[in-house]
Amino acid sequence: MANYEPKIVGFLCNWCTYAGADLAGTSRMQYPPNMRPIRVMCSGAVDSVYILRALLEGADGVFIGGCHPGDCHYVSGNYKARRRMVLFNSVMNSLGLDTDRVWLRWISAAEGRKFADTITEMTEHLSKKGPSAFKDKWEV
Amino acid sequence: MKGTLKVEAKNPEATIRGLFARWLKDSRLSAILVPAYSAGGIATVALFSNPEKLSEAAPLLPAMAVNAASIVAEIARDASANAKVGLFLRPCELRAVVELMKLKQVAPDSLVLIGADCPGTYKAAGFRNVRGEDDDFDNKYVRDQSGYAENVNFRTACQMCEYAKPLVFDLNVGFVGMDPDKELWVEAATDKGKALLEGVELQAQDEPEKRKQTLEKLSAARKAKTAARIEELDKAVMGPEKLVEYFADCLNCHNCMKVCPVCYCRECFFDSDTFQRDIAEHVRVSLRKGATRMPSETLLFHLTRMNHMMASCVQCGICEDSCPVTIGLATLFKKVSQNAQKEFDYVSGSSLDEPLPLATFRESEFARVGEE
């Protein structure tokens, strides 16, 4: 626990949040290095299997970034991601698993500040919360 | 069009067979899918086309070998409209057919959905011993269940099922709340159903009060039972530690997926090359935690399946019957799917018009998701 640093797997939509992350970087904004970004074409392309695999293999959190509602490059991908998130949370709740380890957030290409702040907030939240129960569980 | 149908010789099952024979003889149906006893006592389902053979059909057979919606998906994926096939199905099977139609896995044109009341069934495995040599077993079951009687030997899912009467049907043949030695309840909901009733002598009337009350009584009792079962389940499954334990015996056989009527992908992602890992990959995963369970990623399979299927799960529990290590899937999926469907005000298989929760969206909904 002493050396615990949360590991976050991030799925960032190509058109908004990934560009937002770029902006945070080029603007030299500081944020914790705990998130490993994976660029995806749309938040609607993030199937639950990717989130679950990250969690079961020991990630402490999963971050999904998409365009604001109404701004999806593919018109409705983020609305579908939103519904899928509702279902995901429902399943996790039914099984008594943490839902606050998976964050879905809308961050546009212009919101470098919001990106840096969100990752900072998530890292702090997971640092306080402690490591995932699946981290050392080889039996999954 | 609805009313009561006179039962001949105190034999409701034979009376229903009589309806089938009429439809096959005058070619209103080319064939009809009905439960049947094979090899003298094993519960199965068969597609009958010759009216002479119908004596071997057992429409009221109270055991479930498969969810017949899986069979419907096999035979009617893109059915031609020149064959008219009747499907004599239980409520949970009809619900699954409805979901499959919405998932574009069943072409509705050539099918007539004929529902049968079903207050519960036995597991197919071992049913031969339950029935013994009793040729009148099905009718006895119908007499016993017409007033609703709790039966702890029914399948787990059946004991929790609140839908003894089909939700969507062209035609329904019912016995709950009736005196099945004298009359059955017959109800056509669509033109297809009405066409089948042409020439059938019905005593036209509204659905009897006694039938409605019995169905309500059953539904209330089953809801209470479900709540109690879920309370028990929670003690065994809630939280990461217990959840891992709950699925600890999983052999990764994927039977639960294969028999699931609504798990419709022709090739499952979990059977794909993605999961064909070589030894180096397994070692890499093992290094992270010091060890890794083999067969690997069984919990991932179940959790993903829940996320993919829970919006359409019809709670038939056939997954549990197929599990070689008896993981209690019926109660678990009942809980998880009910909760999931509640989020979207959706009841799987209850309507052909209501869009699938994950195939639709509204701009103004779930506003807090993605914001906090």
Coordinates of C-alpha atoms in Angstrom, one line a residue:
Chain A
M1 CA 0.0 0.0 0.0
A2 CA 2.8 2.4 0.9
N3 CA 4.0 2.5 -2.7
Y4 CA 0.6 2.3 -4.2
E5 CA 0.1 4.4 -7.3
P6 CA -3.2 3.9 -9.1
K7 CA -3.0 2.5 -12.6
I8 CA -5.6 3.9 -14.9
V9 CA -6.4 2.6 -18.4
G10 CA -7.8 5.4 -20.5
F11 CA -9.8 5.0 -23.7
L12 CA -9.9 8.4 -25.5
C13 CA -12.0 9.2 -28.4
N14 CA -9.9 10.3 -31.4
W15 CA -11.9 13.4 -32.2
C16 CA -12.4 15.1 -28.8
T17 CA -10.8 13.8 -25.7
Y18 CA -7.6 12.6 -27.4
A19 CA -7.2 16.0 -28.9
G20 CA -8.0 17.5 -25.5
A21 CA -5.2 15.4 -24.0
D22 CA -2.9 16.7 -26.8
L23 CA -3.9 20.3 -26.0
A24 CA -3.1 19.7 -22.3
G25 CA 0.3 18.4 -23.3
T26 CA 1.2 21.1 -25.8
S27 CA 0.0 23.7 -23.3
R28 CA 2.4 22.2 -20.7
M29 CA -0.3 21.5 -18.2
Q30 CA 0.8 19.3 -15.4
Y31 CA -1.3 16.2 -14.5
P32 CA -0.4 12.8 -12.9
P33 CA 1.2 10.2 -15.2
N34 CA -1.1 7.4 -13.9
M35 CA -3.2 7.1 -16.9
R36 CA -2.1 5.0 -19.9
P37 CA -4.0 6.5 -22.9
I38 CA -5.4 4.3 -25.7
R39 CA -6.8 6.1 -28.7
V40 CA -10.1 4.7 -30.0
M41 CA -12.1 6.1 -32.8
C42 CA -15.2 6.8 -30.7
S43 CA -16.4 6.4 -27.1
G44 CA -19.2 4.3 -28.6
A45 CA -16.5 1.8 -29.7
V46 CA -15.5 0.9 -26.2
D47 CA -17.1 -2.4 -25.5
S48 CA -17.6 -3.5 -21.9
V49 CA -15.1 -6.3 -22.5
Y50 CA -12.2 -3.8 -22.7
I51 CA -13.2 -2.2 -19.5
L52 CA -13.6 -5.5 -17.7
R53 CA -10.4 -7.0 -19.0
A54 CA -8.5 -4.0 -17.7
L55 CA -10.2 -4.2 -14.3
L56 CA -9.8 -7.9 -13.9
E57 CA -6.1 -7.8 -15.0
G58 CA -5.5 -5.4 -12.2
A59 CA -6.1 -1.8 -13.3
D60 CA -7.3 0.4 -10.5
G61 CA -9.5 2.4 -12.8
V62 CA -10.7 2.8 -16.3
F63 CA -11.3 6.2 -17.9
I64 CA -13.4 6.7 -21.0
G65 CA -13.4 10.1 -22.7
G66 CA -15.8 11.1 -25.4
C67 CA -17.2 14.1 -27.2
H68 CA -19.9 16.1 -25.5
P69 CA -23.5 14.9 -26.2
G70 CA -24.5 16.3 -29.6
D71 CA -20.9 16.7 -30.8
C72 CA -20.1 13.1 -31.8
H73 CA -18.1 12.8 -35.0
Y74 CA -20.3 9.8 -35.8
V75 CA -23.5 11.6 -34.7
S76 CA -24.6 9.3 -32.0
G77 CA -21.7 7.1 -30.7
N78 CA -21.4 8.9 -27.4
Y79 CA -25.2 8.6 -26.7
K80 CA -24.8 4.8 -27.2
A81 CA -21.7 4.8 -25.0
R82 CA -23.8 6.6 -22.3
R83 CA -26.5 3.9 -22.5
R84 CA -23.9 1.2 -22.4
M85 CA -22.4 2.8 -19.3
V86 CA -25.8 2.8 -17.6
L87 CA -26.1 -0.9 -18.2
F88 CA -22.5 -1.5 -17.1
N89 CA -23.1 0.3 -13.8
S90 CA -26.3 -1.6 -13.3
V91 CA -24.5 -4.9 -13.8
M92 CA -21.6 -3.9 -11.5
N93 CA -24.1 -2.7 -8.8
S94 CA -26.0 -6.0 -9.0
L95 CA -22.8 -7.9 -8.3
G96 CA -21.5 -5.6 -5.5
L97 CA -18.6 -4.3 -7.6
D98 CA -17.3 -0.7 -7.4
T99 CA -18.7 1.6 -10.1
D100 CA -16.5 4.5 -9.1
R101 CA -13.5 2.9 -10.7
V102 CA -14.9 3.5 -14.2
W103 CA -15.3 7.1 -15.3
L104 CA -17.0 8.3 -18.4
R105 CA -16.4 12.0 -19.1
W106 CA -17.2 14.3 -22.0
I107 CA -14.1 16.4 -22.9
S108 CA -13.8 18.3 -26.1
A109 CA -10.7 19.1 -28.2
A110 CA -10.7 22.6 -26.7
E111 CA -10.8 21.4 -23.1
G112 CA -7.2 20.7 -22.3
R113 CA -7.7 22.2 -18.8
K114 CA -10.7 20.0 -18.1
F115 CA -8.7 16.9 -19.3
A116 CA -5.8 17.6 -16.9
D117 CA -8.2 18.4 -14.1
T118 CA -10.2 15.3 -14.6
I119 CA -7.2 13.0 -14.7
T120 CA -5.9 14.7 -11.6
E121 CA -9.2 14.3 -9.8
M122 CA -9.5 10.6 -10.8
T123 CA -6.0 9.8 -9.7
E124 CA -6.6 11.4 -6.4
H125 CA -9.9 9.6 -5.9
L126 CA -8.3 6.2 -6.6
S127 CA -5.3 7.0 -4.5
K128 CA -7.6 7.6 -1.6
K129 CA -9.8 4.6 -2.4
G130 CA -6.9 2.2 -2.5
P131 CA -6.0 -0.6 -5.0
S132 CA -8.6 -2.7 -6.8
A133 CA -9.5 -6.0 -5.2
F134 CA -8.6 -7.8 -8.4
K135 CA -5.1 -6.5 -8.4
D136 CA -3.6 -9.6 -6.7
K137 CA -6.4 -12.0 -7.5
W138 CA -4.9 -14.6 -9.9
E139 CA -8.1 -16.7 -9.7
V140 CA -10.2 -14.5 -11.9
Chain B
M1 CA -61.3 -13.1 -31.0
K2 CA -61.4 -15.0 -27.7
G3 CA -63.4 -17.6 -25.8
T4 CA -63.5 -21.0 -24.4
L5 CA -62.8 -24.3 -26.2
K6 CA -64.6 -27.4 -25.2
V7 CA -62.2 -30.2 -24.0
E8 CA -62.9 -33.6 -25.5
A9 CA -62.9 -36.7 -23.2
K10 CA -61.2 -34.9 -20.3
N11 CA -58.0 -34.7 -22.3
P12 CA -56.8 -31.2 -22.8
E13 CA -53.6 -32.3 -24.5
A14 CA -55.5 -34.3 -27.1
T15 CA -57.9 -31.4 -27.7
I16 CA -54.9 -29.2 -28.5
R17 CA -53.5 -31.9 -30.8
G18 CA -56.9 -31.8 -32.5
L19 CA -56.4 -28.1 -33.3
F20 CA -52.9 -28.8 -34.7
A21 CA -54.4 -31.6 -36.9
R22 CA -57.0 -29.3 -38.3
W23 CA -54.4 -26.7 -39.2
L24 CA -52.1 -29.2 -40.9
K25 CA -54.8 -31.0 -42.8
D26 CA -56.2 -27.8 -44.4
S27 CA -52.7 -26.5 -45.0
R28 CA -53.2 -23.4 -42.9
L29 CA -49.8 -24.5 -41.4
S30 CA -47.1 -26.4 -43.3
A31 CA -45.6 -27.6 -40.0
I32 CA -45.8 -26.9 -36.3
L33 CA -43.0 -27.0 -33.7
V34 CA -44.3 -28.8 -30.6
P35 CA -42.7 -30.5 -27.5
A36 CA -42.7 -34.3 -27.9
Y37 CA -41.6 -37.4 -26.1
S38 CA -38.8 -39.2 -27.9
A39 CA -37.7 -42.7 -27.2
G40 CA -40.6 -43.2 -24.9
G41 CA -40.0 -40.6 -22.3
I42 CA -37.3 -38.0 -23.1
A43 CA -38.4 -34.5 -23.4
T44 CA -37.6 -32.9 -26.8
V45 CA -39.1 -30.7 -29.4
A46 CA -40.1 -31.7 -32.9
L47 CA -41.4 -30.1 -36.1
F48 CA -44.6 -31.9 -37.1
S49 CA -45.9 -31.8 -40.6
N50 CA -47.9 -35.0 -41.0
P51 CA -51.2 -34.9 -39.0
E52 CA -51.0 -38.7 -38.6
K53 CA -47.8 -38.3 -36.6
L54 CA -49.4 -35.8 -34.2
S55 CA -50.3 -38.5 -31.7
E56 CA -46.7 -38.3 -30.7
A57 CA -46.8 -34.6 -30.1
A58 CA -47.1 -33.6 -26.4
P59 CA -48.0 -29.9 -26.4
L60 CA -48.4 -29.8 -22.6
L61 CA -45.2 -31.7 -21.8
P62 CA -43.9 -30.0 -18.7
A63 CA -40.1 -30.3 -19.2
M64 CA -37.8 -28.0 -20.9
A65 CA -34.8 -29.4 -22.8
V66 CA -34.0 -26.3 -24.8
N67 CA -35.3 -22.9 -25.1
A68 CA -37.0 -23.5 -28.4
A69 CA -36.3 -19.9 -29.5
S70 CA -32.8 -21.2 -30.3
I71 CA -34.3 -23.7 -32.7
V72 CA -36.5 -21.0 -34.2
A73 CA -33.3 -18.9 -34.8
E74 CA -31.8 -21.9 -36.6
I75 CA -34.7 -22.6 -38.9
A76 CA -36.2 -19.1 -39.5
R77 CA -33.2 -16.8 -39.9
D78 CA -34.4 -15.8 -43.3
A79 CA -37.5 -17.8 -43.8
S80 CA -39.3 -17.8 -47.1
A81 CA -42.9 -16.7 -46.9
N82 CA -44.3 -19.7 -48.7
A83 CA -44.0 -22.0 -45.7
K84 CA -46.3 -21.2 -42.8
V85 CA -44.8 -22.6 -39.6
G86 CA -46.6 -22.6 -36.3
L87 CA -44.6 -22.3 -33.2
F88 CA -46.2 -23.8 -30.1
L89 CA -44.0 -22.2 -27.4
R90 CA -43.9 -21.3 -23.7
P91 CA -43.9 -17.7 -22.6
C92 CA -40.2 -17.5 -22.0
E93 CA -39.6 -19.0 -25.5
L94 CA -41.9 -16.5 -27.1
R95 CA -40.2 -13.7 -25.3
A96 CA -36.9 -14.9 -26.6
V97 CA -38.3 -15.1 -30.2
V98 CA -39.5 -11.5 -29.9
E99 CA -36.0 -10.4 -28.8
L100 CA -34.5 -12.4 -31.7
M101 CA -36.9 -10.8 -34.1
K102 CA -35.8 -7.3 -32.9
L103 CA -32.2 -8.5 -33.2
K104 CA -32.9 -9.4 -36.8
Q105 CA -32.2 -13.1 -36.2
V106 CA -35.7 -14.4 -36.8
A107 CA -37.7 -13.4 -39.9
P108 CA -41.3 -13.1 -38.7
D109 CA -43.3 -13.4 -42.0
S110 CA -43.7 -17.2 -42.2
L111 CA -44.1 -17.8 -38.5
V112 CA -47.3 -18.0 -36.4
L113 CA -46.6 -17.6 -32.7
I114 CA -48.9 -19.9 -30.8
G115 CA -48.4 -19.4 -27.1
A116 CA -49.2 -21.9 -24.4
D117 CA -49.7 -21.1 -20.7
C118 CA -46.8 -22.4 -18.7
P119 CA -46.8 -22.3 -14.9
G120 CA -43.5 -24.0 -14.7
T121 CA -41.5 -27.0 -16.0
Y122 CA -39.2 -29.7 -14.8
K123 CA -35.5 -30.0 -15.9
A124 CA -35.2 -32.3 -18.9
A125 CA -32.4 -34.2 -17.3
G126 CA -34.0 -36.8 -15.0
F127 CA -37.5 -36.0 -16.2
R128 CA -38.0 -39.5 -17.4
N129 CA -37.9 -40.7 -13.8
V130 CA -40.3 -37.9 -12.7
R131 CA -42.9 -39.0 -15.3
G132 CA -42.4 -42.7 -14.9
E133 CA -44.7 -44.7 -17.1
D134 CA -47.6 -42.4 -16.7
D135 CA -49.2 -41.7 -20.1
D136 CA -51.5 -39.1 -18.6
F137 CA -48.7 -37.2 -16.8
D138 CA -49.1 -34.0 -18.9
N139 CA -52.9 -33.8 -18.3
K140 CA -52.4 -34.4 -14.5
Y141 CA -49.8 -31.6 -14.5
V142 CA -52.3 -29.3 -16.2
R143 CA -55.0 -30.2 -13.7
D144 CA -52.7 -29.7 -10.8
Q145 CA -51.3 -26.4 -12.1
S146 CA -54.6 -24.9 -13.4
G147 CA -55.2 -23.4 -9.9
Y148 CA -51.6 -22.6 -9.4
A149 CA -49.8 -24.9 -7.0
E150 CA -46.2 -24.2 -5.9
N151 CA -43.9 -27.0 -7.0
V152 CA -40.4 -27.0 -5.6
N153 CA -39.3 -29.5 -8.1
F154 CA -39.7 -27.1 -11.0
R155 CA -36.6 -25.6 -12.6
T156 CA -35.1 -22.8 -10.6
A157 CA -36.0 -20.2 -13.2
C158 CA -39.6 -21.5 -13.4
Q159 CA -40.1 -21.1 -9.7
M160 CA -39.3 -17.4 -10.0
C161 CA -41.2 -16.8 -13.3
E162 CA -44.1 -14.4 -13.1
Y163 CA -45.3 -14.8 -16.7
A164 CA -47.4 -18.0 -16.9
K165 CA -49.3 -16.4 -19.8
P166 CA -47.4 -15.4 -22.9
L167 CA -46.8 -11.6 -23.4
V168 CA -46.7 -11.5 -27.2
F169 CA -48.6 -14.1 -29.3
D170 CA -50.7 -14.5 -32.4
L171 CA -52.8 -17.1 -30.6
N172 CA -52.7 -18.3 -27.0
V173 CA -54.1 -21.5 -25.6
G174 CA -54.4 -21.3 -21.9
F175 CA -55.4 -23.5 -19.0
V176 CA -54.5 -21.5 -15.9
G177 CA -57.6 -20.6 -14.0
M178 CA -59.7 -22.9 -16.1
D179 CA -61.2 -26.3 -15.5
P180 CA -59.0 -28.1 -18.0
D181 CA -61.1 -31.2 -18.1
K182 CA -63.9 -29.2 -19.5
E183 CA -62.6 -26.1 -21.3
L184 CA -59.5 -24.3 -22.4
W185 CA -59.0 -20.5 -22.9
V186 CA -58.2 -19.5 -26.5
E187 CA -57.4 -16.0 -27.6
A188 CA -56.2 -14.6 -30.9
A189 CA -54.3 -11.3 -30.7
T190 CA -53.5 -10.8 -34.4
D191 CA -54.9 -11.5 -37.9
K192 CA -52.6 -14.5 -38.1
G193 CA -54.1 -15.9 -34.9
K194 CA -57.7 -15.2 -36.1
A195 CA -57.0 -17.0 -39.3
L196 CA -56.2 -20.1 -37.3
L197 CA -59.4 -19.9 -35.3
E198 CA -61.6 -19.8 -38.4
G199 CA -64.0 -22.8 -38.2
V200 CA -62.9 -23.6 -34.6
E201 CA -66.0 -23.8 -32.3
L202 CA -65.4 -21.3 -29.5
Q203 CA -67.8 -20.1 -26.8
A204 CA -67.1 -16.4 -27.2
Q205 CA -66.6 -14.5 -24.0
D206 CA -64.2 -12.2 -22.1
E207 CA -61.3 -13.6 -20.2
P208 CA -62.8 -15.3 -17.1
E209 CA -62.3 -13.5 -13.8
K210 CA -61.1 -16.7 -12.2
R211 CA -58.3 -17.0 -14.8
K212 CA -57.2 -13.4 -14.3
Q213 CA -57.2 -13.9 -10.5
T214 CA -55.2 -17.1 -10.7
L215 CA -52.6 -15.5 -13.0
E216 CA -52.3 -12.6 -10.6
K217 CA -51.9 -14.9 -7.6
L218 CA -49.2 -16.8 -9.4
S219 CA -47.4 -13.6 -10.4
A220 CA -47.5 -12.2 -6.9
A221 CA -46.3 -15.5 -5.3
R222 CA -43.4 -15.7 -7.8
K223 CA -42.3 -12.2 -7.3
A224 CA -42.1 -12.8 -3.5
K225 CA -40.2 -16.0 -4.2
T226 CA -37.8 -14.1 -6.5
A227 CA -37.1 -11.5 -3.8
A228 CA -36.4 -14.2 -1.3
R229 CA -34.1 -16.0 -3.7
I230 CA -32.2 -12.9 -4.5
E231 CA -31.7 -12.1 -0.9
E232 CA -30.1 -15.6 -0.5
L233 CA -28.0 -15.1 -3.7
D234 CA -26.6 -11.8 -2.4
K235 CA -25.0 -13.5 0.5
A236 CA -23.1 -15.7 -1.9
V237 CA -22.2 -13.4 -4.7
M238 CA -21.9 -9.7 -3.7
G239 CA -18.4 -8.2 -3.9
P240 CA -15.2 -9.2 -5.7
E241 CA -14.2 -12.0 -3.3
K242 CA -17.5 -13.8 -3.4
L243 CA -18.0 -13.2 -7.0
V244 CA -14.8 -14.9 -7.9
E245 CA -15.8 -17.8 -5.6
Y246 CA -19.2 -18.0 -7.2
F247 CA -17.7 -18.7 -10.6
A248 CA -14.6 -20.6 -9.3
D249 CA -15.7 -23.9 -10.8
C250 CA -16.3 -22.6 -14.3
L251 CA -14.7 -24.9 -16.9
N252 CA -14.9 -22.4 -19.7
C253 CA -17.1 -24.8 -21.7
H254 CA -19.3 -21.9 -22.9
N255 CA -22.4 -24.1 -22.7
C256 CA -24.3 -21.3 -21.0
M257 CA -23.6 -19.1 -24.0
K258 CA -24.4 -21.9 -26.6
V259 CA -27.8 -22.7 -25.2
C260 CA -28.8 -19.1 -24.5
P261 CA -31.6 -18.1 -26.9
V262 CA -30.7 -14.5 -27.0
C263 CA -26.9 -14.8 -27.2
Y264 CA -27.1 -14.6 -30.9
C265 CA -23.6 -14.0 -32.4
R266 CA -22.8 -16.7 -34.9
E267 CA -19.2 -16.6 -33.7
C268 CA -18.7 -15.6 -30.1
F269 CA -15.9 -13.1 -29.5
F270 CA -14.7 -15.4 -26.7
D271 CA -14.3 -18.3 -29.2
S272 CA -12.3 -16.0 -31.6
D273 CA -8.6 -15.8 -32.1
T274 CA -8.3 -12.9 -29.6
F275 CA -8.4 -15.5 -26.9
Q276 CA -6.0 -17.9 -28.6
R277 CA -3.0 -16.8 -26.6
D278 CA 0.5 -18.3 -26.9
I279 CA 2.6 -19.3 -24.0
A280 CA 4.5 -16.0 -23.9
E281 CA 1.3 -14.1 -23.6
H282 CA 0.1 -16.3 -20.7
V283 CA 3.4 -15.9 -18.9
R284 CA 3.2 -12.1 -19.3
V285 CA -0.2 -12.1 -17.7
S286 CA 1.0 -14.5 -15.0
L287 CA 4.0 -12.2 -14.2
R288 CA 1.7 -9.4 -13.3
K289 CA 0.0 -11.2 -10.4
G290 CA 2.5 -14.0 -9.8
A291 CA 0.0 -16.6 -11.2
T292 CA -2.9 -16.9 -13.5
R293 CA -5.9 -19.2 -13.4
M294 CA -6.3 -21.8 -16.1
P295 CA -8.5 -22.0 -18.1
S296 CA -8.0 -18.2 -18.2
E297 CA -10.5 -15.3 -18.3
T298 CA -13.6 -17.3 -17.3
L299 CA -14.8 -14.4 -15.1
L300 CA -14.2 -12.0 -17.9
F301 CA -16.4 -14.2 -20.1
H302 CA -19.3 -14.2 -17.7
L303 CA -19.1 -10.5 -16.9
T304 CA -18.9 -9.6 -20.5
R305 CA -21.8 -11.9 -21.4
M306 CA -23.8 -10.2 -18.7
N307 CA -23.1 -6.8 -20.2
H308 CA -23.9 -8.0 -23.7
M309 CA -27.0 -9.9 -23.0
M310 CA -28.8 -8.6 -19.9
A311 CA -31.0 -6.2 -21.8
S312 CA -32.5 -9.1 -23.7
C313 CA -32.3 -11.9 -21.1
V314 CA -35.7 -13.6 -20.8
Q315 CA -34.8 -15.3 -17.5
C316 CA -35.5 -18.8 -18.9
G317 CA -32.6 -20.2 -16.9
I318 CA -31.6 -22.7 -19.5
C319 CA -28.0 -21.6 -18.9
E320 CA -28.2 -23.1 -15.4
D321 CA -29.5 -26.4 -16.7
S322 CA -26.6 -26.7 -19.2
C323 CA -23.9 -25.9 -16.7
P324 CA -21.8 -29.1 -15.9
V325 CA -20.6 -27.7 -12.6
T326 CA -24.0 -26.3 -11.5
I327 CA -23.2 -22.7 -11.1
G328 CA -26.4 -20.9 -10.0
L329 CA -26.9 -18.9 -13.1
A330 CA -30.7 -18.7 -13.1
T331 CA -31.1 -16.6 -10.0
L332 CA -28.0 -14.5 -10.8
F333 CA -29.2 -13.7 -14.3
K334 CA -32.7 -13.1 -13.0
K335 CA -31.3 -10.4 -10.6
V336 CA -28.8 -8.8 -13.0
S337 CA -31.2 -8.7 -16.0
Q338 CA -34.2 -7.4 -14.0
N339 CA -32.1 -4.6 -12.6
A340 CA -30.5 -3.8 -16.0
Q341 CA -33.9 -3.7 -17.8
K342 CA -35.4 -1.6 -15.1
E343 CA -32.9 1.2 -16.0
F344 CA -34.4 1.4 -19.4
D345 CA -38.1 0.7 -18.4
Y346 CA -37.8 -2.4 -20.6
V347 CA -39.1 -5.9 -20.2
S348 CA -37.5 -8.3 -22.6
G349 CA -39.9 -9.9 -25.0
S350 CA -42.9 -7.9 -23.9
S351 CA -43.3 -5.9 -27.1
L352 CA -42.3 -6.0 -30.8
D353 CA -42.4 -2.2 -31.0
E354 CA -40.3 -1.2 -28.1
P355 CA -36.7 -0.8 -29.4
L356 CA -33.8 -2.7 -27.8
P357 CA -32.2 -0.6 -25.1
L358 CA -28.8 -0.7 -26.6
A359 CA -30.0 0.0 -30.1
T360 CA -31.6 3.3 -29.4
F361 CA -31.1 6.4 -27.3
R362 CA -32.7 9.8 -26.5
E363 CA -30.7 13.0 -26.4
S364 CA -32.2 14.0 -23.1
E365 CA -31.7 11.1 -20.8
F366 CA -29.2 9.9 -18.2
A367 CA -27.9 13.5 -18.1
R368 CA -25.7 12.8 -15.0
V369 CA -23.8 10.0 -16.7
G370 CA -20.6 11.4 -18.2
E371 CA -20.8 14.6 -16.0
E372 CA -20.0 13.3 -12.5

